[in-house]
Amino acid sequence: MRGNFKQLPFRKNKGKIESNKDALKRFAKIKDTKKKIKENKKTTDKKVFEFKMYRNKNGRKMELYKKANDKIEMIDFEIRKLERKLENEFIAEQQCNTKTKFINDKIVTKKLSEKREISDREALLRNRVNDLKYKKAELLKFL
């Protein structure tokens, strides 16, 4: 009785008595999974963060939605930042292409004869914004 008493908490009630070997195998599997989870919590790899225990498929879906929404928010933030830079670039070039004079306490602005050309920096910023918008559209397809 005393020898079998140690394994009793690990036995599964399946309507039949589980043998000691089966109980110990199952208990070993449980220990291994617990060790893996502890090791994965210590390390900081991207693969480790994906290794989580979910109760059902809906929990996994919710986690994926959260990750996708975070990525979309980051992309939106970058787009807003780049658009502000584009506006500043546009304003700076407009100021360079106009002359302001003060005649009798009145401000007179005169456009120069040269047409405004898109600078290289502005073109790069616009391409970056378009790339980010394309990424965002791809992420929204999956949601």
Coordinates of C-alpha atoms in Angstrom, one line a residue:
M1 CA 0.0 0.0 0.0
R2 CA 2.7 2.4 0.9
G3 CA 4.7 1.9 -2.3
N4 CA 1.6 2.6 -4.5
F5 CA 0.5 5.6 -2.5
K6 CA 3.2 7.9 -4.0
Q7 CA 1.9 7.5 -7.6
L8 CA -1.8 7.9 -6.7
P9 CA -1.9 11.8 -7.2
F10 CA -0.5 11.4 -10.7
R11 CA -3.0 8.8 -11.9
K12 CA -5.8 9.7 -14.3
N13 CA -9.2 8.4 -13.6
K14 CA -10.3 6.8 -16.9
G15 CA -12.8 4.4 -15.4
K16 CA -10.0 1.8 -15.2
I17 CA -6.9 1.7 -13.0
E18 CA -3.9 3.2 -14.6
S19 CA -0.6 1.3 -14.2
N20 CA 2.4 2.8 -12.5
K21 CA 4.4 2.9 -15.8
D22 CA 1.6 4.9 -17.6
A23 CA 1.2 7.3 -14.7
L24 CA 5.0 7.9 -14.5
K25 CA 5.2 8.5 -18.3
R26 CA 2.4 11.0 -18.2
F27 CA 4.0 12.7 -15.2
A28 CA 7.3 12.9 -17.0
K29 CA 5.6 14.6 -20.0
I30 CA 4.0 17.1 -17.7
K31 CA 7.4 17.9 -16.1
D32 CA 9.1 18.3 -19.5
T33 CA 6.4 20.8 -20.7
K34 CA 6.8 22.8 -17.4
K35 CA 10.6 22.9 -17.9
K36 CA 10.2 24.1 -21.5
I37 CA 7.8 26.8 -20.4
K38 CA 10.2 28.0 -17.7
E39 CA 13.2 28.0 -20.1
N40 CA 11.2 29.9 -22.7
K41 CA 10.2 32.5 -20.2
K42 CA 13.9 33.2 -19.3
T43 CA 15.1 33.7 -22.9
T44 CA 14.0 36.6 -25.1
D45 CA 13.9 35.1 -28.6
K46 CA 11.0 36.0 -31.0
K47 CA 10.2 32.3 -31.4
V48 CA 9.8 31.9 -27.6
F49 CA 7.2 34.6 -27.4
E50 CA 5.1 32.6 -29.9
F51 CA 5.3 29.5 -27.7
K52 CA 2.4 30.1 -25.3
M53 CA -0.2 27.8 -23.8
Y54 CA -3.7 28.7 -25.1
R55 CA -6.8 27.2 -23.7
N56 CA -8.5 27.2 -27.1
K57 CA -8.1 28.5 -30.7
N58 CA -9.9 31.8 -29.9
G59 CA -7.1 32.7 -27.4
R60 CA -4.5 32.2 -30.1
K61 CA -6.6 34.3 -32.6
M62 CA -6.9 37.1 -30.1
E63 CA -3.1 37.1 -29.5
L64 CA -2.6 37.3 -33.3
Y65 CA -5.1 40.2 -33.6
K66 CA -3.3 42.1 -30.9
K67 CA 0.1 41.7 -32.6
A68 CA -1.4 42.8 -36.0
N69 CA -3.1 45.8 -34.4
D70 CA 0.2 46.9 -32.7
K71 CA 2.0 46.7 -36.1
I72 CA -0.7 48.7 -37.8
E73 CA -0.5 51.4 -35.0
M74 CA 3.3 51.6 -35.5
I75 CA 2.9 52.0 -39.2
D76 CA 0.3 54.7 -38.8
F77 CA 2.7 56.5 -36.4
E78 CA 5.5 56.3 -39.0
I79 CA 3.2 57.5 -41.8
R80 CA 2.2 60.6 -39.7
K81 CA 5.8 61.4 -38.9
L82 CA 6.8 61.2 -42.6
E83 CA 3.9 63.3 -43.7
R84 CA 4.9 66.0 -41.3
K85 CA 8.4 65.9 -42.7
L86 CA 6.9 66.2 -46.2
E87 CA 4.9 69.2 -45.2
N88 CA 8.0 70.9 -43.8
E89 CA 9.9 70.1 -47.0
F90 CA 7.1 71.6 -49.1
I91 CA 7.0 74.8 -46.9
A92 CA 10.7 75.2 -47.0
E93 CA 10.8 75.0 -50.8
Q94 CA 7.9 77.4 -51.2
Q95 CA 9.7 79.9 -49.0
C96 CA 12.8 79.6 -51.2
N97 CA 10.8 80.1 -54.4
T98 CA 9.1 83.3 -53.2
K99 CA 10.5 86.7 -52.4
T100 CA 8.9 88.9 -49.7
K101 CA 9.2 92.6 -49.7
F102 CA 8.0 95.3 -47.4
I103 CA 6.6 98.3 -49.3
N104 CA 4.9 101.0 -47.2
D105 CA 4.3 98.6 -44.3
K106 CA 2.7 96.0 -46.6
I107 CA 4.0 92.6 -47.2
V108 CA 4.3 91.8 -50.9
T109 CA 5.1 88.3 -52.0
K110 CA 6.4 87.6 -55.5
K111 CA 6.9 84.2 -57.0
L112 CA 10.1 83.5 -58.8
S113 CA 10.0 82.5 -62.4
E114 CA 11.5 79.0 -61.7
K115 CA 8.9 76.3 -61.2
R116 CA 9.0 74.2 -58.0
E117 CA 10.7 70.9 -58.6
I118 CA 10.4 67.9 -56.3
S119 CA 13.7 67.4 -54.4
D120 CA 15.4 64.0 -54.0
R121 CA 14.7 64.0 -50.3
E122 CA 11.0 64.7 -50.8
A123 CA 10.7 61.9 -53.4
L124 CA 12.4 59.4 -51.0
L125 CA 9.9 60.4 -48.2
R126 CA 7.0 60.0 -50.6
N127 CA 8.2 56.5 -51.6
R128 CA 8.6 55.5 -48.0
V129 CA 5.0 56.7 -47.2
N130 CA 3.6 54.7 -50.1
D131 CA 5.5 51.6 -49.0
L132 CA 4.1 51.9 -45.4
K133 CA 0.6 52.4 -46.8
Y134 CA 1.0 49.2 -48.8
K135 CA 2.2 47.3 -45.7
K136 CA -0.8 48.5 -43.8
A137 CA -3.2 47.4 -46.5
E138 CA -1.6 43.9 -46.5
L139 CA -2.0 43.7 -42.7
L140 CA -5.6 44.8 -42.9
K141 CA -6.4 42.0 -45.4
F142 CA -5.6 39.4 -42.7
L143 CA -7.8 41.0 -40.1

